[in-house]
PDB file of C-alpha atoms in Angstrom:
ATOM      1  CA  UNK A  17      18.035  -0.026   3.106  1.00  0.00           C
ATOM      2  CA  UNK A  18      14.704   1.676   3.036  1.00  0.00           C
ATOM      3  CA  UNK A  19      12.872   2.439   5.848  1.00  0.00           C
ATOM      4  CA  UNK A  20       9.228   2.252   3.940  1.00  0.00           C
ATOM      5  CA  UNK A  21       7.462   0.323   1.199  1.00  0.00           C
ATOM      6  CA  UNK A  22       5.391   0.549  -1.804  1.00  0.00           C
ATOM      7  CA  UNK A  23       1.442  -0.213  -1.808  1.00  0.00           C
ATOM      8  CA  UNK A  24      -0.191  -0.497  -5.081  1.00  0.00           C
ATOM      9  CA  UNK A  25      -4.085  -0.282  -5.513  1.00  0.00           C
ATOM     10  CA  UNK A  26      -6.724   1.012  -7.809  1.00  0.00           C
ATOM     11  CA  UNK A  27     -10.267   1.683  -8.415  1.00  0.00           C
ATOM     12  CA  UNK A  28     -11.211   2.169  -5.067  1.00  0.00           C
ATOM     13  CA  UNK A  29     -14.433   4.301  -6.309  1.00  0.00           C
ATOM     14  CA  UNK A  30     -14.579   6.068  -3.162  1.00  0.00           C
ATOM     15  CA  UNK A  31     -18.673   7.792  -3.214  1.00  0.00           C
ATOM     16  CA  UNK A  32     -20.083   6.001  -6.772  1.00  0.00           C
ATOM     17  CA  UNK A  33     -22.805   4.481  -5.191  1.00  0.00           C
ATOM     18  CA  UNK A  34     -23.386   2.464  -8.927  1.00  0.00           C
ATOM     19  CA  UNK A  35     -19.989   0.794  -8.267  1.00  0.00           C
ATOM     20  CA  UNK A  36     -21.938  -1.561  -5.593  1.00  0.00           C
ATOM     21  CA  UNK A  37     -24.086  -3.278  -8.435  1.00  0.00           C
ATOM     22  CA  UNK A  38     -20.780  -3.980  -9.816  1.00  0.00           C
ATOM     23  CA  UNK A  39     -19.272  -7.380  -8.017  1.00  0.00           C
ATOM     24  CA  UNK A  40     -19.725  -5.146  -4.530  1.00  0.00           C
ATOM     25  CA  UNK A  41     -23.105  -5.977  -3.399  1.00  0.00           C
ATOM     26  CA  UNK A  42     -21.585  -7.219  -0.114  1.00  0.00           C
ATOM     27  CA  UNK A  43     -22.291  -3.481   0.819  1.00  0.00           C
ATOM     28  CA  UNK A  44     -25.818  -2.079   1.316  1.00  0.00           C
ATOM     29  CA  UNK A  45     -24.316   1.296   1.090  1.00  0.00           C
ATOM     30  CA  UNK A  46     -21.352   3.507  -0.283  1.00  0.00           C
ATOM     31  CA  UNK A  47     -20.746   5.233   3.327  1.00  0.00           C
ATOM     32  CA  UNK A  48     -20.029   1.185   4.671  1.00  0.00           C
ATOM     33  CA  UNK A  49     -18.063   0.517   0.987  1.00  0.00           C
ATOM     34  CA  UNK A  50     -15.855   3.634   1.578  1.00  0.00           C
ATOM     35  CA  UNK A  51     -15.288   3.028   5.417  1.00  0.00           C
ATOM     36  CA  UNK A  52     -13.954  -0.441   5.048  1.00  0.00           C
ATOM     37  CA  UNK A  53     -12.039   0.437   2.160  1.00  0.00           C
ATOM     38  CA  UNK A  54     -10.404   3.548   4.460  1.00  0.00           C
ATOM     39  CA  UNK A  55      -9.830   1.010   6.995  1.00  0.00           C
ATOM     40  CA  UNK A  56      -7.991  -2.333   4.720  1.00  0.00           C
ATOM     41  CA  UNK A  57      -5.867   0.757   3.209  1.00  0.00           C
ATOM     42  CA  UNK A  58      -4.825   2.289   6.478  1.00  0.00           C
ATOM     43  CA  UNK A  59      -3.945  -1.665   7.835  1.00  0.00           C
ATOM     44  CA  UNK A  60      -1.707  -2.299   5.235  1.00  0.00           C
ATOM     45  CA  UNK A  61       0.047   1.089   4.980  1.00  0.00           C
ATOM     46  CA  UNK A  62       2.250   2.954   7.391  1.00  0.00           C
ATOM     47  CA  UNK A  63       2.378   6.761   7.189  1.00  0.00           C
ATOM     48  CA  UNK A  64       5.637   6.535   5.283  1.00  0.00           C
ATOM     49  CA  UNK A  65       4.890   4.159   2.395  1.00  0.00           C
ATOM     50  CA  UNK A  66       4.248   5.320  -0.990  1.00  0.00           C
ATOM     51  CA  UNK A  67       0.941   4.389  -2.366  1.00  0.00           C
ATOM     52  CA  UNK A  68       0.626   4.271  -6.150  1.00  0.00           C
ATOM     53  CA  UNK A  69      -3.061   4.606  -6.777  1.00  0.00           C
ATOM     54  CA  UNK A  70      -3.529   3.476 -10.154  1.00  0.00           C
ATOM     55  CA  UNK A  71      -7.063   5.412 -10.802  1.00  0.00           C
ATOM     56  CA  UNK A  72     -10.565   5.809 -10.739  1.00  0.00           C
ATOM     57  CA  UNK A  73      -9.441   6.561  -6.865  1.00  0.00           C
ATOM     58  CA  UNK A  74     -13.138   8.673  -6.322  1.00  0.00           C
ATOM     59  CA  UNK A  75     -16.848   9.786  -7.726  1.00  0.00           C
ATOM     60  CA  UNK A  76     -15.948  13.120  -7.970  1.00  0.00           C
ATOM     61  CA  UNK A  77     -13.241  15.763  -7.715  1.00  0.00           C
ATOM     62  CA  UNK A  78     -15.061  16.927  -4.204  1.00  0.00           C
ATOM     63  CA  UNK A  79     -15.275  13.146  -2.414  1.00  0.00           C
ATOM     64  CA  UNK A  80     -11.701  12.441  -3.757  1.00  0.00           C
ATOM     65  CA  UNK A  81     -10.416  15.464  -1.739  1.00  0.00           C
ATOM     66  CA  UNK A  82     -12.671  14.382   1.229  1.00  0.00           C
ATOM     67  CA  UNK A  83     -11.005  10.836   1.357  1.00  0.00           C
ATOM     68  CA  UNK A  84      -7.520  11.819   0.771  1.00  0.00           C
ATOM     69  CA  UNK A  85      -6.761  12.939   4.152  1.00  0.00           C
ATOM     70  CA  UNK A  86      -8.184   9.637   5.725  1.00  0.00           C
ATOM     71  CA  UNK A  87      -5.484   7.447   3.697  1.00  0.00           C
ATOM     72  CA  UNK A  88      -1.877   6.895   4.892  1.00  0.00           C
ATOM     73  CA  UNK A  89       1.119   7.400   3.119  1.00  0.00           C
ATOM     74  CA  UNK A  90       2.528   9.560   0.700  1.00  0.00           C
ATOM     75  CA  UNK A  91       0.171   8.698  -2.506  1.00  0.00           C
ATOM     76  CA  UNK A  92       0.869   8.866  -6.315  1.00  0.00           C
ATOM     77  CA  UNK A  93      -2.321   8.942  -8.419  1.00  0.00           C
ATOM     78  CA  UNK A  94      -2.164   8.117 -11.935  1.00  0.00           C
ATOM     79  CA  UNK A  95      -5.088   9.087 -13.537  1.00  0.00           C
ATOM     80  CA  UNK A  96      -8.157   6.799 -14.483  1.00  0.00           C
ATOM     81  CA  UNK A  97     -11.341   7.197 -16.575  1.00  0.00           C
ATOM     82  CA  UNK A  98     -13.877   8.185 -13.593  1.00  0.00           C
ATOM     83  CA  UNK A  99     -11.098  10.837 -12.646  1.00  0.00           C
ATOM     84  CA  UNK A 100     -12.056  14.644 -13.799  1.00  0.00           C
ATOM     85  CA  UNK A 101      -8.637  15.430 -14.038  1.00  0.00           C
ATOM     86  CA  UNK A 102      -7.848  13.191 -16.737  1.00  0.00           C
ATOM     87  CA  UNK A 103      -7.192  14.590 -20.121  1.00  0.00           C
ATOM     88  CA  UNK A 104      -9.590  12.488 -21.643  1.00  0.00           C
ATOM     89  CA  UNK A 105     -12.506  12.078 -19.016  1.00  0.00           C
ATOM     90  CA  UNK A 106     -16.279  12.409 -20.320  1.00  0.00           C
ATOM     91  CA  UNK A 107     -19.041  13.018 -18.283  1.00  0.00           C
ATOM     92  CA  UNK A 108     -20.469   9.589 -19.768  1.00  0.00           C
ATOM     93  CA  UNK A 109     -19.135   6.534 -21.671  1.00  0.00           C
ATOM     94  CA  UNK A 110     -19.210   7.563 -25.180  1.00  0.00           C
ATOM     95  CA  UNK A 111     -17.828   4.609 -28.091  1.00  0.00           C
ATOM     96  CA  UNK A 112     -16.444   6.936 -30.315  1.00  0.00           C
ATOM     97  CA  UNK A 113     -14.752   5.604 -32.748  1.00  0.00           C
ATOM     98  CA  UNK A 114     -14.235   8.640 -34.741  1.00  0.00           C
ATOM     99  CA  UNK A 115     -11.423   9.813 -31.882  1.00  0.00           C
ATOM    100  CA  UNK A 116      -8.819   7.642 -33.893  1.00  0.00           C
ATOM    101  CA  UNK A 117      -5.816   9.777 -33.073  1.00  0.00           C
ATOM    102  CA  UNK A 118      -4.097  10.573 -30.580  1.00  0.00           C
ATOM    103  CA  UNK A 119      -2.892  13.810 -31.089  1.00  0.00           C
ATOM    104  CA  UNK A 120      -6.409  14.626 -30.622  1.00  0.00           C
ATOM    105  CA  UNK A 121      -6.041  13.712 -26.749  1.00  0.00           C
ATOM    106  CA  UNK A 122      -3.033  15.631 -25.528  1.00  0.00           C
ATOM    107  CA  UNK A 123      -3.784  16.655 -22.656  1.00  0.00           C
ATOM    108  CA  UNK A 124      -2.800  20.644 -23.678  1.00  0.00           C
ATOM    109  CA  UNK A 125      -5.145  20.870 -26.465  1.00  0.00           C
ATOM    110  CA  UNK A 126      -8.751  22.494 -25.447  1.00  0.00           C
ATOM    111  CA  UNK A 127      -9.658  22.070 -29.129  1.00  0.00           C
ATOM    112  CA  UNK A 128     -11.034  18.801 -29.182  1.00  0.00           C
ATOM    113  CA  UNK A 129     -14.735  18.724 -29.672  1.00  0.00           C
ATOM    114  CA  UNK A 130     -14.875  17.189 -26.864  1.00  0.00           C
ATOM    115  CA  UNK A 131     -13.669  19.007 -24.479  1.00  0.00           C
ATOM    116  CA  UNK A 132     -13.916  22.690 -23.692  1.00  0.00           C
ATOM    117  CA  UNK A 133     -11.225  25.516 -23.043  1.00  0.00           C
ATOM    118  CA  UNK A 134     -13.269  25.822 -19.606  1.00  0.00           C
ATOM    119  CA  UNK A 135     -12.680  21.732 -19.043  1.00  0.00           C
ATOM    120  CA  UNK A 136      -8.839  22.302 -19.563  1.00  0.00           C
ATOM    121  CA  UNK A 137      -8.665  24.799 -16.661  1.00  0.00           C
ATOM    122  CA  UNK A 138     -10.479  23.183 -14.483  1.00  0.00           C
ATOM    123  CA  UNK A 139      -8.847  20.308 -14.679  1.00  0.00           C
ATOM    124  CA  UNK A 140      -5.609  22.373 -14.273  1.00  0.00           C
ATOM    125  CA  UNK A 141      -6.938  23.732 -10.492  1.00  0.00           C
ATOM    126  CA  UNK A 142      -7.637  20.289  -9.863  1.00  0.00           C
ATOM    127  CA  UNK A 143      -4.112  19.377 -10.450  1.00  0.00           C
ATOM    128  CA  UNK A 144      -2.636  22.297  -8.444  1.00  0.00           C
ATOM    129  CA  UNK A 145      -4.644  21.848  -5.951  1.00  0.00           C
ATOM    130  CA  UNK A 146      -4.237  17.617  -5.951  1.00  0.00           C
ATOM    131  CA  UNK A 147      -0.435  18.742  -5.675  1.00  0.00           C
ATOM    132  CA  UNK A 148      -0.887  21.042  -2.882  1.00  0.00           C
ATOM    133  CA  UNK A 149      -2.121  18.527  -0.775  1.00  0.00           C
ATOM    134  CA  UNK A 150       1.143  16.796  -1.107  1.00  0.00           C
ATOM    135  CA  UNK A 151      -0.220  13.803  -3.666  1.00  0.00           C
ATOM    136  CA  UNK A 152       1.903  12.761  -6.668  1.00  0.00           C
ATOM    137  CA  UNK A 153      -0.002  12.801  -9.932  1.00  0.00           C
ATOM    138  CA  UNK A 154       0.417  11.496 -12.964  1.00  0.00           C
ATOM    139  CA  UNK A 155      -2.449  13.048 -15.312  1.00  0.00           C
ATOM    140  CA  UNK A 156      -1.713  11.745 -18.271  1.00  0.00           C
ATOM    141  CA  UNK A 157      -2.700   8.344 -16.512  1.00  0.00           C
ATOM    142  CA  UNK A 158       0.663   6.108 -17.767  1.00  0.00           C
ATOM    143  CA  UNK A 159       4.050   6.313 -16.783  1.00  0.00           C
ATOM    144  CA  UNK A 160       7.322   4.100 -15.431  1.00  0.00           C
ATOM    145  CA  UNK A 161       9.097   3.611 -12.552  1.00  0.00           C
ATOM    146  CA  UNK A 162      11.077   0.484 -11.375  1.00  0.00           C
ATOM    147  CA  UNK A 163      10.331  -2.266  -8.906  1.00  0.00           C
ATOM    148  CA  UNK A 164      12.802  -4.349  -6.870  1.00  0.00           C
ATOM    149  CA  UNK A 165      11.869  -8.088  -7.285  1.00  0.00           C
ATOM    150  CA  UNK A 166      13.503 -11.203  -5.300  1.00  0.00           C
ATOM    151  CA  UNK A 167      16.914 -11.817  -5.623  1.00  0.00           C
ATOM    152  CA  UNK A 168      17.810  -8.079  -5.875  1.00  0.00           C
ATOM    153  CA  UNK A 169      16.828  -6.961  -8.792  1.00  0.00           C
ATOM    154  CA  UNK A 170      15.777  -3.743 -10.005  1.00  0.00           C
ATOM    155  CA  UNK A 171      13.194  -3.722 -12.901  1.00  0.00           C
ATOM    156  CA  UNK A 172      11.356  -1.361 -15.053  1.00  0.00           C
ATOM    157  CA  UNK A 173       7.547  -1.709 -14.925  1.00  0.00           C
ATOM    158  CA  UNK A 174       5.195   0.273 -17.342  1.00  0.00           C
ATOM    159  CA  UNK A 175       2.349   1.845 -14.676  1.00  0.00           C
ATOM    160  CA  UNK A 176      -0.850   2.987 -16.200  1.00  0.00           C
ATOM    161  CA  UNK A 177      -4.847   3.004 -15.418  1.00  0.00           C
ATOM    162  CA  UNK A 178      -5.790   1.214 -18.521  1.00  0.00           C
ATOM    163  CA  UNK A 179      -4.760  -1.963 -19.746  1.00  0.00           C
ATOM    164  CA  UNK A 180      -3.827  -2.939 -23.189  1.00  0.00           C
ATOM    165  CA  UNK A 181      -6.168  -2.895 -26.209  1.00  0.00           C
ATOM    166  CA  UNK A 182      -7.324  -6.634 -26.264  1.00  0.00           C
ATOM    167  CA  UNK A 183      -7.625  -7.339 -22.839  1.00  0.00           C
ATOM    168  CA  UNK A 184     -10.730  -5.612 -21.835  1.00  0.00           C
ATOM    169  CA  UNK A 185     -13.978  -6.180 -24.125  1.00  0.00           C
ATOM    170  CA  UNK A 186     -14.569  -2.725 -22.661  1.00  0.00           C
ATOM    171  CA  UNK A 187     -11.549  -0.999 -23.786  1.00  0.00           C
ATOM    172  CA  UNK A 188     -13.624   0.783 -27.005  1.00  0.00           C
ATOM    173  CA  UNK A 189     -13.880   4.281 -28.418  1.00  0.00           C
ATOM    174  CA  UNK A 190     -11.818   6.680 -26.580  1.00  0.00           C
ATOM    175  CA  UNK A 191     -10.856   4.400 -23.803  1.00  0.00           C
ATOM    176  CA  UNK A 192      -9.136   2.335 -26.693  1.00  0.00           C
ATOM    177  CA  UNK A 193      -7.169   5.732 -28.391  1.00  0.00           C
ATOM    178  CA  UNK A 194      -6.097   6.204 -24.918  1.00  0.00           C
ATOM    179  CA  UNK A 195      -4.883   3.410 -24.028  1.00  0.00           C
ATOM    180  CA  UNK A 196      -1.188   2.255 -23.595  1.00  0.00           C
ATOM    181  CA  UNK A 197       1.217   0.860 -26.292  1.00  0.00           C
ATOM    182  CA  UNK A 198       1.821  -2.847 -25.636  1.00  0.00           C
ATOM    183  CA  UNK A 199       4.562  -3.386 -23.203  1.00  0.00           C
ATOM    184  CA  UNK A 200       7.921  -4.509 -23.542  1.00  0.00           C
ATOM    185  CA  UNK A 201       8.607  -5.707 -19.759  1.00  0.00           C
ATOM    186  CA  UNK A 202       5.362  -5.831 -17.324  1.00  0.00           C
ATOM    187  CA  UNK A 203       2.515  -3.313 -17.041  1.00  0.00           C
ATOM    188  CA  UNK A 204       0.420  -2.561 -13.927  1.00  0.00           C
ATOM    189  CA  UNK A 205      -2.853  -1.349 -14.289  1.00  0.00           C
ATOM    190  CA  UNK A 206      -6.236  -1.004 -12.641  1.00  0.00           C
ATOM    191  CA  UNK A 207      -9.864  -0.248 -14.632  1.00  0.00           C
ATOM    192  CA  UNK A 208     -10.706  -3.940 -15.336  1.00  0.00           C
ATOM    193  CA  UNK A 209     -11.899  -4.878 -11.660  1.00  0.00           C
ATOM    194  CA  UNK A 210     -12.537  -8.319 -11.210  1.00  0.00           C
ATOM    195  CA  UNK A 211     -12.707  -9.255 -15.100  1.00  0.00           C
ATOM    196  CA  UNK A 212      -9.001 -10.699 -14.345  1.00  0.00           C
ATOM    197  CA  UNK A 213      -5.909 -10.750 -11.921  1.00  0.00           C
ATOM    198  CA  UNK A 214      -3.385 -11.067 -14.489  1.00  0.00           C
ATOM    199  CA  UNK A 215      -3.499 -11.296 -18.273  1.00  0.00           C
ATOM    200  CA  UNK A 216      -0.722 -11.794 -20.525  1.00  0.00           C
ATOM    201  CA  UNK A 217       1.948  -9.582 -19.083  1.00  0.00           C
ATOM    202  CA  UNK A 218      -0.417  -6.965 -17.520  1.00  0.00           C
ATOM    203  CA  UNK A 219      -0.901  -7.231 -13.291  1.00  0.00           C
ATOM    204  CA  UNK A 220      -4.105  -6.070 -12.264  1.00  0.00           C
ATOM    205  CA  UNK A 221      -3.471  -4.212  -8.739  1.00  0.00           C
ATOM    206  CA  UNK A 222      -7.974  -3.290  -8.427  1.00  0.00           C
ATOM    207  CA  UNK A 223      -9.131  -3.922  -5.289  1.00  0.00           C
ATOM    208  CA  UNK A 224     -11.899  -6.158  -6.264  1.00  0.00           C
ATOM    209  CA  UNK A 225      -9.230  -8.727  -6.757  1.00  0.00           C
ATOM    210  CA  UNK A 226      -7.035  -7.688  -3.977  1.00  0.00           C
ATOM    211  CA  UNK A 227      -8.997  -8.415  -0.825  1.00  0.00           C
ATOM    212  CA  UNK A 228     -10.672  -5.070  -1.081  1.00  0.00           C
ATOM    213  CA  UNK A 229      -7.087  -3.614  -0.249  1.00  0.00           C
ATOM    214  CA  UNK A 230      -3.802  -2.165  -1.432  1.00  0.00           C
ATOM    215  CA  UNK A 231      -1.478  -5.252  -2.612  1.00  0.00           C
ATOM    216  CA  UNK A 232       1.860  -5.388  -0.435  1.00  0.00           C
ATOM    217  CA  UNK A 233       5.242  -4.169  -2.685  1.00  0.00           C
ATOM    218  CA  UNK A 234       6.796  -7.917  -1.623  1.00  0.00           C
ATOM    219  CA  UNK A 235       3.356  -9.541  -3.396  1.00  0.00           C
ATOM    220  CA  UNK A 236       3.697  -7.204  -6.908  1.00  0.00           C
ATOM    221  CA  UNK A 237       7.232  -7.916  -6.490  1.00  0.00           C
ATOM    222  CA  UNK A 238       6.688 -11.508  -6.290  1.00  0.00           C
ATOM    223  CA  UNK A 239       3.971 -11.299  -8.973  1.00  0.00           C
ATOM    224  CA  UNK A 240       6.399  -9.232 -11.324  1.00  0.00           C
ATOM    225  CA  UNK A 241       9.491 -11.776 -10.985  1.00  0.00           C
ATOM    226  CA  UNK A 242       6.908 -14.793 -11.571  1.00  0.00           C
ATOM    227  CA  UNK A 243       5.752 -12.906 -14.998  1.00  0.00           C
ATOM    228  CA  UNK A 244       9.485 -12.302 -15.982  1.00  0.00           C
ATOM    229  CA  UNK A 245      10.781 -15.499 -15.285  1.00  0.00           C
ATOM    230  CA  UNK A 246       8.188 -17.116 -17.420  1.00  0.00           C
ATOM    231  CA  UNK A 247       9.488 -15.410 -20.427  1.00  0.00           C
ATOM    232  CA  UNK A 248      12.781 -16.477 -20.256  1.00  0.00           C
TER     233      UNK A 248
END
């Protein structure tokens, strides 16, 4: 039996002071959106849990490593757009749809156009120094891991920032080479904020549609044996 949990959350935005003309006007300013965001995180979470932060976590390498210490738990953060450590961030939104391959992304190639050899180690130091500070991380911003649902049941869930190509109007350009291959059991994911809670077989775990907090491991659980049931 375990003696801790597992949180899920994303797209806190911790210091983007644009985020708030984004569905969070109920906040006059980004110091009040980040301390109530500290404080729903640290309600929910015991010092123990694991936390899978599911991107876009902070405006900036320098706030994210501000914040960090505030939150409880032992985090995992899988990489999102707005994070500098991602292989493909841009310092903008860019539709290019001349980044059609993939192999063009990996994460170990400072050849891309877009991306200098001076980008590449940074985003290295970041890493180390993410890892240092005793936080999981997931760069490449997808991965798996399983999730008990009820009746006992262990289950593989795809985890990843971005959703699926077709479920986010957004999802152009590079966002859309990124993105991950369709799923063949459930995917969790953030980026979409309140555009949806669940679509198709994709769980959004954002805070905008989460109370403004991480969602409880018995509620994804719950949410992922719903989703599975339905297909059979």
């Amino acid at each position: 039996m375990r003696w801790w949990t597992s949180d899920w959350t994303s797209d806190t935005h911790f210091g983007h002071g644009n985020v708030l003309g984004f569905g969070r006007g109920r906040w006059a300013t980004i110091e009040d959106h980040d301390r109530d965001l500290v404080d729903n995180w640290n309600d929910l979470v015991d010092r123990d849990d694991e936390v899978w932060h599911l991107g876009d976590a902070a405006w900036g390498f320098d706030r994210l490593v501000e914040v960090l210490p505030l939150l409880k738990g032992r985090i995992t953060l899988v990489a999102g757009n707005h994070d500098t450590w991602w292989p493909h961030y841009r310092r903008g939104f860019f539709a290019d749809e001349t980044l059609n391959s993939r192999r063009e992304l990996l994460a170990d190639d400072p050849r891309h156009p877009a991306r200098t050899a001076s980008d590449w180690w940074r985003r290295r130091r970041e890493v180390a120094r993410l890892r240092s500070m005793g936080v999981t991380v997931v760069p490449s911003g997808e991965t798996r891991t399983t999730i008990e649902v009820p009746g006992g049941r262990t289950v593989p869930v795809d985890v990843s920032h971005l959703p699926e190509v077709g479920s986010d109007p957004y999802l152009v350009g590079h966002l859309a080479v990124a993105a991950p291959e369709p799923t063949s059991t459930v995917r969790i994911c953030g980026h979409v904020h309140g555009l949806w809670a669940q679509h198709g077989r994709t769980i959004n775990v954002g805070v905008d549609v989460s109370d403004w907090a991480p969602v409880s491991e018995d509620e994804l659980a719950r949410r992922v044996r719903g989703l599975l049931d339905a297909r059979a």
